[in-house]
Coordinates of N, CA and C in Angstrom, one line a residue:
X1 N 32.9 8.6 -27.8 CA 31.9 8.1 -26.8 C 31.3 9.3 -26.1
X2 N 29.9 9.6 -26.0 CA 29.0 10.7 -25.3 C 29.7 10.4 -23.7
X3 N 29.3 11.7 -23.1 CA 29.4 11.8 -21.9 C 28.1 10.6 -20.9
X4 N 27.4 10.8 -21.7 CA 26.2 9.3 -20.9 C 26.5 8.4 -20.9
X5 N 27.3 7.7 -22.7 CA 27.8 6.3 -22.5 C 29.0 6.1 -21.6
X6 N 29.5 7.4 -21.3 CA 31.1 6.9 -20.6 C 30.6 6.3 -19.4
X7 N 29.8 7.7 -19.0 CA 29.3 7.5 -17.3 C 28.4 6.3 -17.6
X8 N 27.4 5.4 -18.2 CA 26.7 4.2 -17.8 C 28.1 3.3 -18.1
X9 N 28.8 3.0 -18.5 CA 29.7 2.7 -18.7 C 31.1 2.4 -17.6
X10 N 31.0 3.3 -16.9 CA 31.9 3.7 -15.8 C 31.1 3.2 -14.8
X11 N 30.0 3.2 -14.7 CA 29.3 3.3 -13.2 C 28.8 1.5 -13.5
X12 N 28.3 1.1 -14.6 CA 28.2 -0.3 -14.9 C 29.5 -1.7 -14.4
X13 N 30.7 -0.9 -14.6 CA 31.7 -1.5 -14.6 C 31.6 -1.8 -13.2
X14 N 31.5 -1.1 -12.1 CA 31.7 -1.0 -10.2 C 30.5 -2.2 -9.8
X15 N 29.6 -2.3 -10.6 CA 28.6 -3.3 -10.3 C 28.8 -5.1 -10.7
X16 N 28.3 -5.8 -10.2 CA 28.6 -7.0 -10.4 C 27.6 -7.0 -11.8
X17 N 28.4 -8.4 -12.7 CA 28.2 -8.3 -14.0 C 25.9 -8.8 -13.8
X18 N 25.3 -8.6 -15.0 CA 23.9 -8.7 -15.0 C 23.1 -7.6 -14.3
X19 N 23.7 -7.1 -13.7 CA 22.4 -6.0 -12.8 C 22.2 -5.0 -13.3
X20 N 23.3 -4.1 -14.2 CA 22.6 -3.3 -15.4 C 22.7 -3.8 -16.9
X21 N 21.3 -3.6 -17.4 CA 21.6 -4.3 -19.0 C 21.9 -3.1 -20.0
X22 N 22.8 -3.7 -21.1 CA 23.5 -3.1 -21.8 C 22.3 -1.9 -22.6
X23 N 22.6 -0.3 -23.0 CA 21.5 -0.2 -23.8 C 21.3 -0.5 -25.0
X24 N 20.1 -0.5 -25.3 CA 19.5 -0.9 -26.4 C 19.2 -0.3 -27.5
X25 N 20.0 -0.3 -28.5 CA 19.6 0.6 -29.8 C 19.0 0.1 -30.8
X26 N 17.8 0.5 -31.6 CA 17.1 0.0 -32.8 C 17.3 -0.7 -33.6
X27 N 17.2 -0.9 -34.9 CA 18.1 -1.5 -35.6 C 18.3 -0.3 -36.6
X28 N 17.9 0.7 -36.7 CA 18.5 2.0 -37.4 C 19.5 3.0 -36.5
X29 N 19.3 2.3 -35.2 CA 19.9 3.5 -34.0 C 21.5 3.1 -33.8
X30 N 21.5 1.4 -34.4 CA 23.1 1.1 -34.3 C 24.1 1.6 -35.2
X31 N 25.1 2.4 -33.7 CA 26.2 3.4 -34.2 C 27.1 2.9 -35.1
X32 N 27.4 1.1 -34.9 CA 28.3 0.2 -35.3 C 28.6 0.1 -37.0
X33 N 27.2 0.2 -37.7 CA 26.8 0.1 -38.6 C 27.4 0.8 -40.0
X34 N 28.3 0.6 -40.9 CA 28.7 1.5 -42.2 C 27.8 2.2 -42.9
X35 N 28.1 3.5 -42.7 CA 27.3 4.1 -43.7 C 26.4 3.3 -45.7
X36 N 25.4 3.6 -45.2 CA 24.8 2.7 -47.0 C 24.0 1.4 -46.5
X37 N 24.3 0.8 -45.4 CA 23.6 -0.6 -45.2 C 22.2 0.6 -44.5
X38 N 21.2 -0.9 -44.6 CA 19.8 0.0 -44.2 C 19.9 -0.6 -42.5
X39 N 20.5 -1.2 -42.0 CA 20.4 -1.4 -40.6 C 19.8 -3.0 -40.2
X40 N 20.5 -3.3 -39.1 CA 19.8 -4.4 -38.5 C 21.0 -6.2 -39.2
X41 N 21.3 -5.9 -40.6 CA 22.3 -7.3 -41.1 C 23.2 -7.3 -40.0
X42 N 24.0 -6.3 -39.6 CA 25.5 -6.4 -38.8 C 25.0 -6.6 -37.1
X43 N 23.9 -6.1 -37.1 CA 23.8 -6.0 -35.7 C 23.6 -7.6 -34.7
X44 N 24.3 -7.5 -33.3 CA 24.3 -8.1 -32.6 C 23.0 -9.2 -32.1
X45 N 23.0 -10.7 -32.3 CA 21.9 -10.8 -32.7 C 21.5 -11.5 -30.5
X46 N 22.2 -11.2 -29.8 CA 21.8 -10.8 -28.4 C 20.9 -9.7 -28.0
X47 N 21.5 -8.4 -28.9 CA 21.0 -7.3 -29.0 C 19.7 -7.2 -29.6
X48 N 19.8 -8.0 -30.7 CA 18.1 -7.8 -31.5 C 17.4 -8.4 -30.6
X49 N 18.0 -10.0 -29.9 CA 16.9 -10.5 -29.4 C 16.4 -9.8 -27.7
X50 N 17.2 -9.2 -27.6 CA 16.8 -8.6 -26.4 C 15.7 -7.2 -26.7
X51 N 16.3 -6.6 -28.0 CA 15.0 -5.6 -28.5 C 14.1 -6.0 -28.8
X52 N 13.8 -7.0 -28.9 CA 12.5 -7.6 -29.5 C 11.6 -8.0 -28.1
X53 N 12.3 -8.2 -27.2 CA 11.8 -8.7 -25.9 C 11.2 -7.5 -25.6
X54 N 12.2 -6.4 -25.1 CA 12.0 -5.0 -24.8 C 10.6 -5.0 -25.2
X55 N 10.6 -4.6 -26.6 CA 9.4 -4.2 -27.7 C 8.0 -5.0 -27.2
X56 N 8.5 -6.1 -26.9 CA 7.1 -6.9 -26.8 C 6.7 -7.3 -25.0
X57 N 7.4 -6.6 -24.2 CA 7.2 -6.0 -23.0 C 6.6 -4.9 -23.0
X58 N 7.1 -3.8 -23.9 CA 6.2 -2.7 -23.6 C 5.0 -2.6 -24.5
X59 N 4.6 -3.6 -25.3 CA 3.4 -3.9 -25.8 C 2.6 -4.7 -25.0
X60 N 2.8 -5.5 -24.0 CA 1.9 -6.5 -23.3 C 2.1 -5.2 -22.0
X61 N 2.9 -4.4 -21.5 CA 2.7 -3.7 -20.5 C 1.4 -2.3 -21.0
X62 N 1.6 -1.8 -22.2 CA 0.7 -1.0 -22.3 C -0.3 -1.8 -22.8
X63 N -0.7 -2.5 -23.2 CA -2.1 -3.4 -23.2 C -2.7 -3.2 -22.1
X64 N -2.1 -4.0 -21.1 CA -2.3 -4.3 -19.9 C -3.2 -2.7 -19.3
X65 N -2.3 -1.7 -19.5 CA -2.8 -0.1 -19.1 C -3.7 0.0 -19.4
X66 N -4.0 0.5 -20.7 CA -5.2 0.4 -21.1 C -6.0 -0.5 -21.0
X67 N -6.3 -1.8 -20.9 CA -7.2 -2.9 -20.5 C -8.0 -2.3 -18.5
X68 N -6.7 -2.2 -18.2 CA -6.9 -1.6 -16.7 C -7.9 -0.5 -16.7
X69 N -7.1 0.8 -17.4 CA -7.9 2.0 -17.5 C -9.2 1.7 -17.6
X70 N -9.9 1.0 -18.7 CA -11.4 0.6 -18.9 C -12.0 0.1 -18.2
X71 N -10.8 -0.6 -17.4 CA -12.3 -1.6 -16.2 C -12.7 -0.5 -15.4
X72 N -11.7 0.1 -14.9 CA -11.5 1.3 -13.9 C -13.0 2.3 -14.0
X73 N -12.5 2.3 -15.6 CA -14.1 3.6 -16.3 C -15.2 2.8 -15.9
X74 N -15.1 1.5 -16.4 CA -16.3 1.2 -16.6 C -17.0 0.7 -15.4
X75 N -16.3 0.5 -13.7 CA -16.5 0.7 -12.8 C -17.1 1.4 -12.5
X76 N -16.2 2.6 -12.4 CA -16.6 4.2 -12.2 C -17.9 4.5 -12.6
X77 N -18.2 4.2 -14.1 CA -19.6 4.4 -14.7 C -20.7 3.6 -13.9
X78 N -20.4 1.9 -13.6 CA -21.7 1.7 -13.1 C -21.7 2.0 -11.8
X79 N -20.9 2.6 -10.9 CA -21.2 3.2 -9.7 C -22.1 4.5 -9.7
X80 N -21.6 5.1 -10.8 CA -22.7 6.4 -11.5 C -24.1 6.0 -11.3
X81 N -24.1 4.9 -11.7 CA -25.3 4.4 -12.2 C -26.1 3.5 -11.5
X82 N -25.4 3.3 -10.4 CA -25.9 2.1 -9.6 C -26.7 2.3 -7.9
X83 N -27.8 1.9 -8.2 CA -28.9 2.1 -7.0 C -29.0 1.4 -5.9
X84 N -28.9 1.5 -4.9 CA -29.0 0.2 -3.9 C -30.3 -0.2 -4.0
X85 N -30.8 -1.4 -3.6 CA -32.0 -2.2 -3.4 C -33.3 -1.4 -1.9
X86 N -32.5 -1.1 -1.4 CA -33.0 -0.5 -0.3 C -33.2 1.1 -0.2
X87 N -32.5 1.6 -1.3 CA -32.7 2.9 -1.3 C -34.2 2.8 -2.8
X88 N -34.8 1.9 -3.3 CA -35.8 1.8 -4.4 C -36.8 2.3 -3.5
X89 N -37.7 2.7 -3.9 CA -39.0 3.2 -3.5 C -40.0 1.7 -4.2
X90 N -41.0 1.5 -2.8 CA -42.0 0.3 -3.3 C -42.3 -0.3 -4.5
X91 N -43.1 0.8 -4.8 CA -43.4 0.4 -6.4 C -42.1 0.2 -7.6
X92 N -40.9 0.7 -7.3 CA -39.9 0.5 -8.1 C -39.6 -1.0 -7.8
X93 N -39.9 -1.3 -6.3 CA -39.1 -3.0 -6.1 C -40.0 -4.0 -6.4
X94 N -41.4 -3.4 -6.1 CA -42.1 -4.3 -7.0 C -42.0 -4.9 -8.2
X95 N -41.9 -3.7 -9.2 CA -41.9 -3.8 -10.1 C -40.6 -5.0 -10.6
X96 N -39.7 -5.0 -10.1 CA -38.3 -5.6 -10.0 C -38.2 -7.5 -9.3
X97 N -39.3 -7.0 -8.7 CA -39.7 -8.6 -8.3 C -40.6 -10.0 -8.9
X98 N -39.7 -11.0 -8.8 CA -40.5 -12.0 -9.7 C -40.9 -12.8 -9.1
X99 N -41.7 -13.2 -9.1 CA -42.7 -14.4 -8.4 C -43.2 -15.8 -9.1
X100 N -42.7 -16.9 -8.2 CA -42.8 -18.2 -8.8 C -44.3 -18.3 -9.0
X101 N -45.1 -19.4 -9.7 CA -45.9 -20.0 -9.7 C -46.3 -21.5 -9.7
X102 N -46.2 -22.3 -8.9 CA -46.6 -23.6 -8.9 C -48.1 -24.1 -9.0
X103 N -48.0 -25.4 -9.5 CA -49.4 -25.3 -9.7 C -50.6 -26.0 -8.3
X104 N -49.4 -26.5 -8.0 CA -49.6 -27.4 -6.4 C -50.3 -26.6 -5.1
X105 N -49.8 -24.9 -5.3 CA -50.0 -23.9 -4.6 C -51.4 -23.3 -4.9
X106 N -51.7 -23.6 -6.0 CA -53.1 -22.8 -6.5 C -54.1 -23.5 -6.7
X107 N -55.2 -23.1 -6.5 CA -56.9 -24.1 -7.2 C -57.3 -23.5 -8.3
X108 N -57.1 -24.4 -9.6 CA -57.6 -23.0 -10.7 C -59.2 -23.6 -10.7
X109 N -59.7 -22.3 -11.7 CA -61.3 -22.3 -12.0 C -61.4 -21.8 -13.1
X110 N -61.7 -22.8 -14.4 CA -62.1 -22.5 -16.0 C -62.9 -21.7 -15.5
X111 N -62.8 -20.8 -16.2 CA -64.3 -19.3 -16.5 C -64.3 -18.5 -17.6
X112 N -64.9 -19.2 -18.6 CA -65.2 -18.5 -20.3 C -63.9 -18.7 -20.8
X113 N -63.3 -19.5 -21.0 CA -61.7 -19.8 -21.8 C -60.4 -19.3 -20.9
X114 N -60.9 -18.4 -19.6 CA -60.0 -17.6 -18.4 C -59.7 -18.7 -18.0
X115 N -57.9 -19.0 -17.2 CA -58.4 -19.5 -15.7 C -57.6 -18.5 -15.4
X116 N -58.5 -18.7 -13.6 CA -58.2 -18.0 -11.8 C -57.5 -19.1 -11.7
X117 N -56.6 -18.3 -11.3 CA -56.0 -19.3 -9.7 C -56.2 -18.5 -8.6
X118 N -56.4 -19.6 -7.3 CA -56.8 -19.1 -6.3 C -55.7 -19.6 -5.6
X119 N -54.9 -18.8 -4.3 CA -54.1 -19.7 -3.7 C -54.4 -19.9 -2.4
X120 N -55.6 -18.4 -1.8 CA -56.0 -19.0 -0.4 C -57.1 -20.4 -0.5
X121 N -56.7 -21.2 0.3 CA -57.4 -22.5 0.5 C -58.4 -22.3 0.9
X122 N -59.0 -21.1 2.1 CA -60.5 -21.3 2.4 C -61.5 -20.7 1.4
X123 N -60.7 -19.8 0.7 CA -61.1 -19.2 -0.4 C -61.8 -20.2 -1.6
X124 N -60.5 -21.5 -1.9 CA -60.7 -22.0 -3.1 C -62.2 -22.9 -2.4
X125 N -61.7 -23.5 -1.2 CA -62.8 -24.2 -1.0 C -64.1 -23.7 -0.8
X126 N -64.4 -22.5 -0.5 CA -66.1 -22.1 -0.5 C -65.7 -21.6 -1.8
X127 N -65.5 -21.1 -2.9 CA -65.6 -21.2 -4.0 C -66.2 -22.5 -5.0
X128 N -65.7 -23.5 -4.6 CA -65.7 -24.9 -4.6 C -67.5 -25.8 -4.6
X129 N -67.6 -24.8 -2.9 CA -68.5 -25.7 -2.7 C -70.3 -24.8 -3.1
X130 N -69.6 -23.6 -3.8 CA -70.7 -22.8 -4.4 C -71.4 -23.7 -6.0
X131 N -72.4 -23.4 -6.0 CA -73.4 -23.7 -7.1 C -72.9 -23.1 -8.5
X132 N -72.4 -23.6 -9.7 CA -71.5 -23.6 -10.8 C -71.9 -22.1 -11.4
X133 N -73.4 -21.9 -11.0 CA -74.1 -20.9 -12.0 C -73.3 -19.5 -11.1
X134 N -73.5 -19.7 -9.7 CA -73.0 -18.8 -8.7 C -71.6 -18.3 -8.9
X135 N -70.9 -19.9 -8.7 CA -69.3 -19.2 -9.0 C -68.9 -18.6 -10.2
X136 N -69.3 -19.1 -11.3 CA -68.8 -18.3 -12.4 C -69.0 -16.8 -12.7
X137 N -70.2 -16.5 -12.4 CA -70.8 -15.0 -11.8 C -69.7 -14.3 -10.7
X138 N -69.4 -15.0 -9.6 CA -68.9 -14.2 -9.1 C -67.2 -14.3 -9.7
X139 N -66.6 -15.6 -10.3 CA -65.4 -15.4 -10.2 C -65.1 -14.2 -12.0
X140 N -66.0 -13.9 -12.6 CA -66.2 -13.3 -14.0 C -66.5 -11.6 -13.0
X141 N -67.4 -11.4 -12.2 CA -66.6 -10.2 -12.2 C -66.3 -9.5 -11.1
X142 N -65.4 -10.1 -10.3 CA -64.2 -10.1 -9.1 C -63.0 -10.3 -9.7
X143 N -63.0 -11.2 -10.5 CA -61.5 -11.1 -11.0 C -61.0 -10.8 -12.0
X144 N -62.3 -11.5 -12.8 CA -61.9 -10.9 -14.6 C -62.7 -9.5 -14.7
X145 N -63.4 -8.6 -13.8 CA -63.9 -7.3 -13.6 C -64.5 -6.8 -14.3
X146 N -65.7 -8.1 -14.6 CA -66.9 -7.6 -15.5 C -68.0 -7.3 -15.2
X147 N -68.7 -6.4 -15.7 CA -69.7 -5.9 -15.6 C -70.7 -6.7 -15.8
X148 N -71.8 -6.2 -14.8 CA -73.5 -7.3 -15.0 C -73.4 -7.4 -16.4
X149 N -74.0 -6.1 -17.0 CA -74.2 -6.4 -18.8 C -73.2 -7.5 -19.2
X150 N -71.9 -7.6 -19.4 CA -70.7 -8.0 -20.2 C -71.0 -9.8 -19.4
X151 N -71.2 -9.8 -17.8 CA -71.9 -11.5 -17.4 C -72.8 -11.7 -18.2
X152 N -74.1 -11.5 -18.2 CA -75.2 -11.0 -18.9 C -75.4 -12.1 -20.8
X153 N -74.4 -10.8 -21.1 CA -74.1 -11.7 -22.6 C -73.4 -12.7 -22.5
X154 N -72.4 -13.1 -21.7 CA -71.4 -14.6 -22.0 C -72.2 -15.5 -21.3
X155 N -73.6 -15.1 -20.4 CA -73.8 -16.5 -20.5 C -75.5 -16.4 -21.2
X156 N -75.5 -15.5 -21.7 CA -77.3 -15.1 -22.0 C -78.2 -15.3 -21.2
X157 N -78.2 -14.0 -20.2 CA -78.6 -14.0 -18.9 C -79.2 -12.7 -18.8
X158 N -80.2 -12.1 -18.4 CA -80.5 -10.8 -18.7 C -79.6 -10.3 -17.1
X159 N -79.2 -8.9 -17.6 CA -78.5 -8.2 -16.3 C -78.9 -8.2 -14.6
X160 N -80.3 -8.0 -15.0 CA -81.0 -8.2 -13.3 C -80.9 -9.9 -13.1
X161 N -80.7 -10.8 -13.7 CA -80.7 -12.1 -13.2 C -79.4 -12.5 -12.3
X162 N -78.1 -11.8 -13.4 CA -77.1 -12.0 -12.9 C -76.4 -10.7 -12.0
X163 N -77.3 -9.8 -11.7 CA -77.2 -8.9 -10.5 C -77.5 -10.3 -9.2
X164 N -78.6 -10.4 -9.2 CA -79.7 -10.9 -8.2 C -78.8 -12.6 -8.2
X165 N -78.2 -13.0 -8.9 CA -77.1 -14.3 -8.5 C -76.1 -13.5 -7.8
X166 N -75.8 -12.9 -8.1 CA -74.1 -12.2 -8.1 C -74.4 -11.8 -6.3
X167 N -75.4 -10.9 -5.9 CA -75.8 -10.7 -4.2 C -76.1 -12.4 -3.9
X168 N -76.9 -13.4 -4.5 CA -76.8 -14.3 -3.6 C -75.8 -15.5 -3.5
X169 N -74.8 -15.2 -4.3 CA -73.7 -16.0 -4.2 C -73.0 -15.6 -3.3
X170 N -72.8 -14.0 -3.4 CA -71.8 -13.3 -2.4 C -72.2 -13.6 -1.0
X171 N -73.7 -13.6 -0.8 CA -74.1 -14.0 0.4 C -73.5 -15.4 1.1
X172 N -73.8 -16.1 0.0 CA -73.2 -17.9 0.3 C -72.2 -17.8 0.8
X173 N -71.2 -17.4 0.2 CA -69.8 -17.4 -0.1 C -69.4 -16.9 1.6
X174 N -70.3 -15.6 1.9 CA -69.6 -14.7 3.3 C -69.9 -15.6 4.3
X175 N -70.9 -16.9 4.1 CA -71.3 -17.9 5.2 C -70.5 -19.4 4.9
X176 N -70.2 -19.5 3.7 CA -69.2 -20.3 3.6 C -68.1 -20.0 4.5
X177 N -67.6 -18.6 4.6 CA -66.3 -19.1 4.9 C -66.0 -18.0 6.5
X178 N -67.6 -18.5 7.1 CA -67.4 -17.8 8.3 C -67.7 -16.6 8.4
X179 N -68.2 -15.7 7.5 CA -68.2 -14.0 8.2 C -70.0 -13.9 8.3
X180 N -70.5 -12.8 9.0 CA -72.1 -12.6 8.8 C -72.4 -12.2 7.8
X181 N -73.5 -12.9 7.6 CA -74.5 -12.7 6.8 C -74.8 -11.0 6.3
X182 N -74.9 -10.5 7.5 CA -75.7 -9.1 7.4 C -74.8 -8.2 7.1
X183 N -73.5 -8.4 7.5 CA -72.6 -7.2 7.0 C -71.8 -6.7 6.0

């Protein structure tokens, strides 16, 4: 017997029985064994089942390690990586922002296969109560941002016609909804 088996041995014995477990040898590491057998037939089958426990403790404990390690990284990584909301500069949170649309909220207005939606109300209504030839002039190029010429052709209109609508709609429109005339 080695000097370590005596002493776990000796010092196991002063302890009440269960609180140290016996050690555990492989099934090629048992000393018990006759030379020529390949290991494991003779062995104690307490013993195996306790090595097998062993074995499949320290496989669910290093799983576990490693599983851990990775969250850990992959933490670590998106802290690397991660921006606050309030540290974004404008145009980055814009960008980032989505916006509902209902349809309850908005007045639309067919214009050449387009629609506008409008959602200010005084807006939709003096739009509304403009003359069809007017609004579509003005809502074609205010919002869809076309040119006299490009009005012109979609409704076959020569350019100074739909210049000279486009100033007196606009005109309407600034008396529609309250502002002067003149300015």
């Amino acid at each position: 017997m080695s000097s370590e088996e005596k002493y776990f041995s000796d010092f196991s014995q002063t302890w009440p029985k269960g609180v140290f477990a016996k050690p555990v040898m492989g099934e090629r590491g048992n000393h018990d064994l006759p030379s020529g057998t390949e290991g494991g037939e003779k062995m104690d089958l307490d013993l195996h089942y306790e090595h097998k426990q062993h074995t499949f403790d320290r496989f669910c404990k290093t799983t576990i390690k490693h599983e851990a390690y990775n969250a850990f990284r992959q933490i670590r990584n998106q802290k690397n990586r991660f921006v606050s909301l309030s540290e974004l500069s404008e145009d980055a949170s814009e960008q980032l922002a989505v916006y509902d649309f209902y349809p309850w909220e908005y007045t639309a207005f067919p214009v050449d296969g387009d629609v506008i939606l409008i959602k200010d109300d005084r807006l939709a209504e003096a739009l509304t109560a403009l003359p069809q030839e007017f609004r579509d002039i003005l809502l074609m190029y205010w919002f869809l941002q076309m040119a006299d010429r490009e009005i012109g052709e979609k409704l076959s209109l020569p350019r100074r016609t739909v210049n000279n609508r486009r100033q007196r709609a606009y005109e309407l429109l600034k008396k529609l909804m309250g502002g002067d005339e003149d300015a």
